PDB file of N, CA and C in Angstrom:
ATOM      1  N   MET A   1      -7.976 -18.616 -63.287  1.00 52.00           N
ATOM      2  CA  MET A   1      -8.121 -18.264 -61.952  1.00 52.00           C
ATOM      3  C   MET A   1      -6.809 -17.945 -61.157  1.00 52.00           C
ATOM      4  N   LEU A   2      -7.017 -17.186 -60.103  1.00 53.00           N
ATOM      5  CA  LEU A   2      -5.681 -16.832 -59.357  1.00 53.00           C
ATOM      6  C   LEU A   2      -5.425 -17.918 -58.942  1.00 53.00           C
ATOM      7  N   THR A   3      -3.865 -17.773 -58.449  1.00 50.00           N
ATOM      8  CA  THR A   3      -3.131 -18.872 -57.817  1.00 50.00           C
ATOM      9  C   THR A   3      -3.708 -19.009 -56.356  1.00 50.00           C
ATOM     10  N   GLU A   4      -3.909 -20.001 -55.850  1.00 49.00           N
ATOM     11  CA  GLU A   4      -4.329 -20.288 -54.596  1.00 49.00           C
ATOM     12  C   GLU A   4      -3.217 -19.973 -53.702  1.00 49.00           C
ATOM     13  N   ARG A   5      -3.466 -19.402 -52.681  1.00 54.00           N
ATOM     14  CA  ARG A   5      -2.440 -19.016 -51.647  1.00 54.00           C
ATOM     15  C   ARG A   5      -3.241 -18.486 -50.353  1.00 54.00           C
ATOM     16  N   ARG A   6      -2.451 -18.384 -49.208  1.00 64.00           N
ATOM     17  CA  ARG A   6      -3.020 -18.020 -47.923  1.00 64.00           C
ATOM     18  C   ARG A   6      -3.635 -16.696 -48.178  1.00 64.00           C
ATOM     19  N   CYS A   7      -4.889 -16.426 -48.001  1.00 84.00           N
ATOM     20  CA  CYS A   7      -5.882 -15.502 -48.037  1.00 84.00           C
ATOM     21  C   CYS A   7      -5.328 -14.205 -47.008  1.00 84.00           C
ATOM     22  N   SER A   8      -5.225 -13.122 -47.500  1.00 93.00           N
ATOM     23  CA  SER A   8      -4.938 -12.133 -46.566  1.00 93.00           C
ATOM     24  C   SER A   8      -5.359 -10.955 -47.167  1.00 93.00           C
ATOM     25  N   ILE A   9      -5.676  -9.683 -46.617  1.00 95.00           N
ATOM     26  CA  ILE A   9      -6.128  -8.649 -47.233  1.00 95.00           C
ATOM     27  C   ILE A   9      -4.871  -8.193 -48.283  1.00 95.00           C
ATOM     28  N   SER A  10      -3.708  -8.321 -48.172  1.00 94.00           N
ATOM     29  CA  SER A  10      -2.442  -7.751 -48.635  1.00 94.00           C
ATOM     30  C   SER A  10      -2.501  -8.718 -50.044  1.00 94.00           C
ATOM     31  N   SER A  11      -2.713  -9.951 -49.855  1.00 94.00           N
ATOM     32  CA  SER A  11      -2.272 -10.845 -51.176  1.00 94.00           C
ATOM     33  C   SER A  11      -3.512 -10.593 -51.955  1.00 94.00           C
ATOM     34  N   ILE A  12      -4.907 -10.535 -51.370  1.00 95.00           N
ATOM     35  CA  ILE A  12      -5.987  -9.851 -52.309  1.00 95.00           C
ATOM     36  C   ILE A  12      -5.852  -8.879 -53.066  1.00 95.00           C
ATOM     37  N   GLN A  13      -5.452  -7.808 -52.426  1.00 95.00           N
ATOM     38  CA  GLN A  13      -5.164  -6.594 -53.059  1.00 95.00           C
ATOM     39  C   GLN A  13      -3.784  -6.679 -54.270  1.00 95.00           C
ATOM     40  N   GLU A  14      -3.019  -7.386 -53.911  1.00 95.00           N
ATOM     41  CA  GLU A  14      -2.119  -7.637 -55.202  1.00 95.00           C
ATOM     42  C   GLU A  14      -2.579  -8.480 -56.301  1.00 95.00           C
ATOM     43  N   ASP A  15      -3.524  -9.348 -55.941  1.00 94.00           N
ATOM     44  CA  ASP A  15      -4.184 -10.105 -57.028  1.00 94.00           C
ATOM     45  C   ASP A  15      -4.876  -9.344 -57.904  1.00 94.00           C
ATOM     46  N   VAL A  16      -5.560  -8.024 -57.105  1.00 95.00           N
ATOM     47  CA  VAL A  16      -6.572  -7.353 -57.679  1.00 95.00           C
ATOM     48  C   VAL A  16      -5.796  -6.316 -58.641  1.00 95.00           C
ATOM     49  N   GLN A  17      -4.930  -5.865 -57.873  1.00 95.00           N
ATOM     50  CA  GLN A  17      -3.708  -4.906 -58.664  1.00 95.00           C
ATOM     51  C   GLN A  17      -3.309  -5.454 -59.962  1.00 95.00           C
ATOM     52  N   ALA A  18      -3.012  -6.802 -60.091  1.00 96.00           N
ATOM     53  CA  ALA A  18      -2.371  -7.659 -61.087  1.00 96.00           C
ATOM     54  C   ALA A  18      -3.768  -7.486 -62.011  1.00 96.00           C
ATOM     55  N   LEU A  19      -4.995  -7.900 -61.853  1.00 96.00           N
ATOM     56  CA  LEU A  19      -5.942  -8.019 -62.804  1.00 96.00           C
ATOM     57  C   LEU A  19      -6.290  -6.648 -63.103  1.00 96.00           C
ATOM     58  N   VAL A  20      -6.044  -5.501 -62.603  1.00 96.00           N
ATOM     59  CA  VAL A  20      -6.331  -4.144 -63.066  1.00 96.00           C
ATOM     60  C   VAL A  20      -5.047  -3.912 -64.073  1.00 96.00           C
ATOM     61  N   GLU A  21      -3.939  -4.154 -63.801  1.00 95.00           N
ATOM     62  CA  GLU A  21      -2.845  -4.140 -64.599  1.00 95.00           C
ATOM     63  C   GLU A  21      -2.991  -4.700 -65.927  1.00 95.00           C
ATOM     64  N   LYS A  22      -3.438  -5.705 -66.034  1.00 96.00           N
ATOM     65  CA  LYS A  22      -3.616  -6.699 -67.144  1.00 96.00           C
ATOM     66  C   LYS A  22      -4.830  -6.134 -67.910  1.00 96.00           C
ATOM     67  N   GLY A  23      -5.667  -5.195 -67.367  1.00 96.00           N
ATOM     68  CA  GLY A  23      -7.070  -5.060 -67.973  1.00 96.00           C
ATOM     69  C   GLY A  23      -7.973  -5.919 -67.971  1.00 96.00           C
ATOM     70  N   THR A  24      -7.707  -6.996 -67.051  1.00 95.00           N
ATOM     71  CA  THR A  24      -8.774  -7.855 -66.742  1.00 95.00           C
ATOM     72  C   THR A  24     -10.008  -7.348 -66.331  1.00 95.00           C
ATOM     73  N   ILE A  25      -9.667  -6.581 -65.345  1.00 96.00           N
ATOM     74  CA  ILE A  25     -10.875  -5.882 -64.483  1.00 96.00           C
ATOM     75  C   ILE A  25     -10.679  -4.386 -64.620  1.00 96.00           C
ATOM     76  N   ALA A  26     -11.950  -3.793 -64.468  1.00 96.00           N
ATOM     77  CA  ALA A  26     -11.798  -2.207 -64.363  1.00 96.00           C
ATOM     78  C   ALA A  26     -11.742  -1.736 -62.837  1.00 96.00           C
ATOM     79  N   LYS A  27     -11.149  -0.604 -62.729  1.00 95.00           N
ATOM     80  CA  LYS A  27     -11.391  -0.152 -61.155  1.00 95.00           C
ATOM     81  C   LYS A  27     -12.696   0.363 -60.581  1.00 95.00           C
ATOM     82  N   ARG A  28     -13.630   0.909 -61.699  1.00 96.00           N
ATOM     83  CA  ARG A  28     -14.945   1.101 -61.214  1.00 96.00           C
ATOM     84  C   ARG A  28     -15.712   0.035 -60.946  1.00 96.00           C
ATOM     85  N   GLN A  29     -15.524  -1.419 -61.525  1.00 97.00           N
ATOM     86  CA  GLN A  29     -16.289  -2.442 -61.215  1.00 97.00           C
ATOM     87  C   GLN A  29     -16.682  -2.533 -59.410  1.00 97.00           C
ATOM     88  N   GLN A  30     -17.455  -3.284 -59.223  1.00 97.00           N
ATOM     89  CA  GLN A  30     -17.755  -3.624 -58.098  1.00 97.00           C
ATOM     90  C   GLN A  30     -16.653  -4.888 -57.581  1.00 97.00           C
ATOM     91  N   ILE A  31     -16.505  -4.861 -56.398  1.00 97.00           N
ATOM     92  CA  ILE A  31     -15.565  -5.839 -55.747  1.00 97.00           C
ATOM     93  C   ILE A  31     -16.131  -7.373 -56.093  1.00 97.00           C
ATOM     94  N   TYR A  32     -17.437  -7.540 -55.979  1.00 97.00           N
ATOM     95  CA  TYR A  32     -18.100  -8.547 -56.335  1.00 97.00           C
ATOM     96  C   TYR A  32     -17.742  -9.313 -57.559  1.00 97.00           C
ATOM     97  N   ALA A  33     -17.521  -8.406 -58.539  1.00 96.00           N
ATOM     98  CA  ALA A  33     -16.823  -8.788 -60.071  1.00 96.00           C
ATOM     99  C   ALA A  33     -15.552  -9.728 -59.776  1.00 96.00           C
ATOM    100  N   LEU A  34     -14.844  -9.674 -58.758  1.00 96.00           N
ATOM    101  CA  LEU A  34     -13.546 -10.630 -58.650  1.00 96.00           C
ATOM    102  C   LEU A  34     -13.914 -12.188 -58.240  1.00 96.00           C
ATOM    103  N   ALA A  35     -15.102 -12.306 -57.869  1.00 96.00           N
ATOM    104  CA  ALA A  35     -15.778 -13.754 -57.743  1.00 96.00           C
ATOM    105  C   ALA A  35     -15.422 -14.671 -58.908  1.00 96.00           C
ATOM    106  N   ARG A  36     -15.560 -14.129 -60.002  1.00 95.00           N
ATOM    107  CA  ARG A  36     -15.179 -15.269 -60.990  1.00 95.00           C
ATOM    108  C   ARG A  36     -13.783 -15.522 -61.296  1.00 95.00           C
ATOM    109  N   TYR A  37     -12.983 -14.826 -60.704  1.00 94.00           N
ATOM    110  CA  TYR A  37     -11.366 -15.063 -60.706  1.00 94.00           C
ATOM    111  C   TYR A  37     -10.876 -16.083 -59.571  1.00 94.00           C
ATOM    112  N   TYR A  38     -11.789 -16.365 -58.703  1.00 93.00           N
ATOM    113  CA  TYR A  38     -11.260 -17.248 -57.575  1.00 93.00           C
ATOM    114  C   TYR A  38     -12.325 -18.752 -57.582  1.00 93.00           C
ATOM    115  N   SER A  39     -11.786 -19.765 -57.230  1.00 94.00           N
ATOM    116  CA  SER A  39     -12.740 -20.900 -57.088  1.00 94.00           C
ATOM    117  C   SER A  39     -13.849 -20.800 -55.825  1.00 94.00           C
ATOM    118  N   THR A  40     -14.717 -21.312 -55.779  1.00 94.00           N
ATOM    119  CA  THR A  40     -15.887 -20.975 -54.940  1.00 94.00           C
ATOM    120  C   THR A  40     -15.271 -21.242 -53.446  1.00 94.00           C
ATOM    121  N   ALA A  41     -14.451 -22.078 -53.213  1.00 93.00           N
ATOM    122  CA  ALA A  41     -14.003 -22.297 -51.597  1.00 93.00           C
ATOM    123  C   ALA A  41     -12.733 -20.907 -51.404  1.00 93.00           C
ATOM    124  N   GLU A  42     -12.022 -20.702 -52.391  1.00 94.00           N
ATOM    125  CA  GLU A  42     -11.293 -19.480 -52.361  1.00 94.00           C
ATOM    126  C   GLU A  42     -12.188 -18.259 -52.256  1.00 94.00           C
ATOM    127  N   TRP A  43     -13.088 -17.921 -52.916  1.00 95.00           N
ATOM    128  CA  TRP A  43     -14.111 -16.557 -52.554  1.00 95.00           C
ATOM    129  C   TRP A  43     -14.799 -16.632 -51.427  1.00 95.00           C
ATOM    130  N   ARG A  44     -15.075 -18.006 -50.655  1.00 96.00           N
ATOM    131  CA  ARG A  44     -15.500 -17.469 -49.348  1.00 96.00           C
ATOM    132  C   ARG A  44     -14.649 -17.145 -48.582  1.00 96.00           C
ATOM    133  N   SER A  45     -13.535 -17.649 -48.630  1.00 95.00           N
ATOM    134  CA  SER A  45     -12.220 -16.847 -47.700  1.00 95.00           C
ATOM    135  C   SER A  45     -11.959 -15.592 -47.880  1.00 95.00           C
ATOM    136  N   VAL A  46     -11.966 -15.173 -49.421  1.00 96.00           N
ATOM    137  CA  VAL A  46     -11.962 -13.796 -49.809  1.00 96.00           C
ATOM    138  C   VAL A  46     -13.029 -12.922 -49.127  1.00 96.00           C
ATOM    139  N   GLU A  47     -14.182 -13.440 -49.175  1.00 96.00           N
ATOM    140  CA  GLU A  47     -15.462 -12.640 -48.495  1.00 96.00           C
ATOM    141  C   GLU A  47     -14.986 -12.411 -47.254  1.00 96.00           C
ATOM    142  N   GLN A  48     -14.538 -13.447 -46.618  1.00 96.00           N
ATOM    143  CA  GLN A  48     -14.199 -13.227 -44.988  1.00 96.00           C
ATOM    144  C   GLN A  48     -13.346 -12.365 -44.630  1.00 96.00           C
ATOM    145  N   VAL A  49     -12.207 -12.231 -45.567  1.00 97.00           N
ATOM    146  CA  VAL A  49     -11.180 -11.100 -45.061  1.00 97.00           C
ATOM    147  C   VAL A  49     -11.820  -9.978 -45.698  1.00 97.00           C
ATOM    148  N   LEU A  50     -12.469  -9.984 -46.844  1.00 97.00           N
ATOM    149  CA  LEU A  50     -13.026  -8.449 -47.022  1.00 97.00           C
ATOM    150  C   LEU A  50     -14.104  -7.947 -45.974  1.00 97.00           C
ATOM    151  N   GLU A  51     -14.474  -8.773 -45.379  1.00 97.00           N
ATOM    152  CA  GLU A  51     -15.603  -8.554 -44.361  1.00 97.00           C
ATOM    153  C   GLU A  51     -15.113  -7.833 -43.062  1.00 97.00           C
ATOM    154  N   VAL A  52     -13.988  -8.765 -42.726  1.00 97.00           N
ATOM    155  CA  VAL A  52     -13.257  -8.195 -41.582  1.00 97.00           C
ATOM    156  C   VAL A  52     -12.462  -6.942 -41.786  1.00 97.00           C
ATOM    157  N   ASN A  53     -12.195  -7.057 -42.920  1.00 96.00           N
ATOM    158  CA  ASN A  53     -11.392  -5.354 -43.362  1.00 96.00           C
ATOM    159  C   ASN A  53     -12.405  -4.150 -43.783  1.00 96.00           C
ATOM    160  N   GLU A  54     -13.721  -4.547 -43.539  1.00 96.00           N
ATOM    161  CA  GLU A  54     -14.930  -3.344 -43.500  1.00 96.00           C
ATOM    162  C   GLU A  54     -14.931  -2.901 -45.095  1.00 96.00           C
ATOM    163  N   TYR A  55     -14.615  -4.065 -45.856  1.00 97.00           N
ATOM    164  CA  TYR A  55     -14.946  -3.865 -47.332  1.00 97.00           C
ATOM    165  C   TYR A  55     -16.399  -4.283 -48.026  1.00 97.00           C
ATOM    166  N   LEU A  56     -17.227  -3.853 -48.830  1.00 97.00           N
ATOM    167  CA  LEU A  56     -18.650  -4.148 -48.695  1.00 97.00           C
ATOM    168  C   LEU A  56     -18.403  -4.878 -50.486  1.00 97.00           C
ATOM    169  N   LEU A  57     -19.041  -5.972 -50.807  1.00 97.00           N
ATOM    170  CA  LEU A  57     -19.105  -6.297 -52.153  1.00 97.00           C
ATOM    171  C   LEU A  57     -19.307  -5.225 -53.131  1.00 97.00           C
ATOM    172  N   ARG A  58     -20.217  -4.403 -53.031  1.00 97.00           N
ATOM    173  CA  ARG A  58     -20.720  -3.183 -53.774  1.00 97.00           C
ATOM    174  C   ARG A  58     -19.625  -2.327 -53.919  1.00 97.00           C
ATOM    175  N   ASP A  59     -18.568  -2.035 -53.056  1.00 97.00           N
ATOM    176  CA  ASP A  59     -17.648  -1.181 -53.101  1.00 97.00           C
ATOM    177  C   ASP A  59     -16.781  -1.194 -54.559  1.00 97.00           C
ATOM    178  N   SER A  60     -16.322  -0.207 -54.935  1.00 97.00           N
ATOM    179  CA  SER A  60     -15.381  -0.237 -56.353  1.00 97.00           C
ATOM    180  C   SER A  60     -14.149  -1.101 -55.684  1.00 97.00           C
ATOM    181  N   VAL A  61     -13.438  -1.666 -57.000  1.00 97.00           N
ATOM    182  CA  VAL A  61     -12.262  -2.309 -57.110  1.00 97.00           C
ATOM    183  C   VAL A  61     -11.039  -1.185 -56.374  1.00 97.00           C
ATOM    184  N   CYS A  62     -11.407   0.261 -57.040  1.00 95.00           N
ATOM    185  CA  CYS A  62     -10.400   1.076 -56.747  1.00 95.00           C
ATOM    186  C   CYS A  62     -10.292   1.239 -55.223  1.00 95.00           C
ATOM    187  N   ASP A  63     -11.279   1.039 -54.439  1.00 96.00           N
ATOM    188  CA  ASP A  63     -11.156   1.311 -52.923  1.00 96.00           C
ATOM    189  C   ASP A  63     -10.573   0.214 -52.248  1.00 96.00           C
ATOM    190  N   LEU A  64     -10.538  -1.022 -52.854  1.00 94.00           N
ATOM    191  CA  LEU A  64      -9.632  -2.235 -52.326  1.00 94.00           C
ATOM    192  C   LEU A  64      -8.445  -2.016 -52.675  1.00 94.00           C
ATOM    193  N   ILE A  65      -7.809  -1.311 -53.808  1.00 92.00           N
ATOM    194  CA  ILE A  65      -6.487  -1.334 -54.242  1.00 92.00           C
ATOM    195  C   ILE A  65      -5.733  -0.016 -53.534  1.00 92.00           C
ATOM    196  N   GLY A  66      -6.688   0.754 -53.426  1.00 81.00           N
ATOM    197  CA  GLY A  66      -6.116   2.464 -53.022  1.00 81.00           C
ATOM    198  C   GLY A  66      -5.746   3.021 -54.198  1.00 81.00           C
ATOM    199  N   SER A  67      -4.797   4.053 -53.635  1.00 61.00           N
ATOM    200  CA  SER A  67      -4.442   4.992 -54.798  1.00 61.00           C
ATOM    201  C   SER A  67      -3.118   4.643 -55.251  1.00 61.00           C
ATOM    202  N   GLU A  68      -3.038   5.043 -56.575  1.00 57.00           N
ATOM    203  CA  GLU A  68      -1.300   5.060 -57.402  1.00 57.00           C
ATOM    204  C   GLU A  68      -0.597   6.059 -56.839  1.00 57.00           C
ATOM    205  N   SER A  69       0.628   5.708 -56.782  1.00 51.00           N
ATOM    206  CA  SER A  69       1.543   6.883 -56.713  1.00 51.00           C
ATOM    207  C   SER A  69       2.263   7.078 -58.121  1.00 51.00           C
ATOM    208  N   TRP A  70       2.347   8.161 -58.331  1.00 49.00           N
ATOM    209  CA  TRP A  70       3.287   8.512 -59.470  1.00 49.00           C
ATOM    210  C   TRP A  70       4.702   9.162 -59.130  1.00 49.00           C
ATOM    211  N   MET A  71       5.465   8.582 -60.088  1.00 56.00           N
ATOM    212  CA  MET A  71       6.757   9.256 -59.976  1.00 56.00           C
ATOM    213  C   MET A  71       7.006  10.323 -60.987  1.00 56.00           C
ATOM    214  N   ASN A  72       7.578  11.373 -60.435  1.00 57.00           N
ATOM    215  CA  ASN A  72       7.793  12.466 -61.581  1.00 57.00           C
ATOM    216  C   ASN A  72       9.161  12.109 -62.586  1.00 57.00           C
ATOM    217  N   ASP A  73       8.955  12.160 -63.836  1.00 50.00           N
ATOM    218  CA  ASP A  73       9.981  12.038 -64.841  1.00 50.00           C
ATOM    219  C   ASP A  73      11.014  12.979 -64.711  1.00 50.00           C
TER     220      ASP A  73
END
């Protein structure tokens, strides 16, 4: 489970980015797949925040975390 904290779009994005970096979840998966990483109460809050920010549960995780920036070596 992810750590319990105040629910905001930026905190959700940080949590999801960490899951992607660990390889726990793939960017191509639907946002709904994130439900297993939150408690039931937390997931209700996450759903509300996502809805307010116009994300659909069928959207891809990559839509939520946005694009990556790469530094030239």
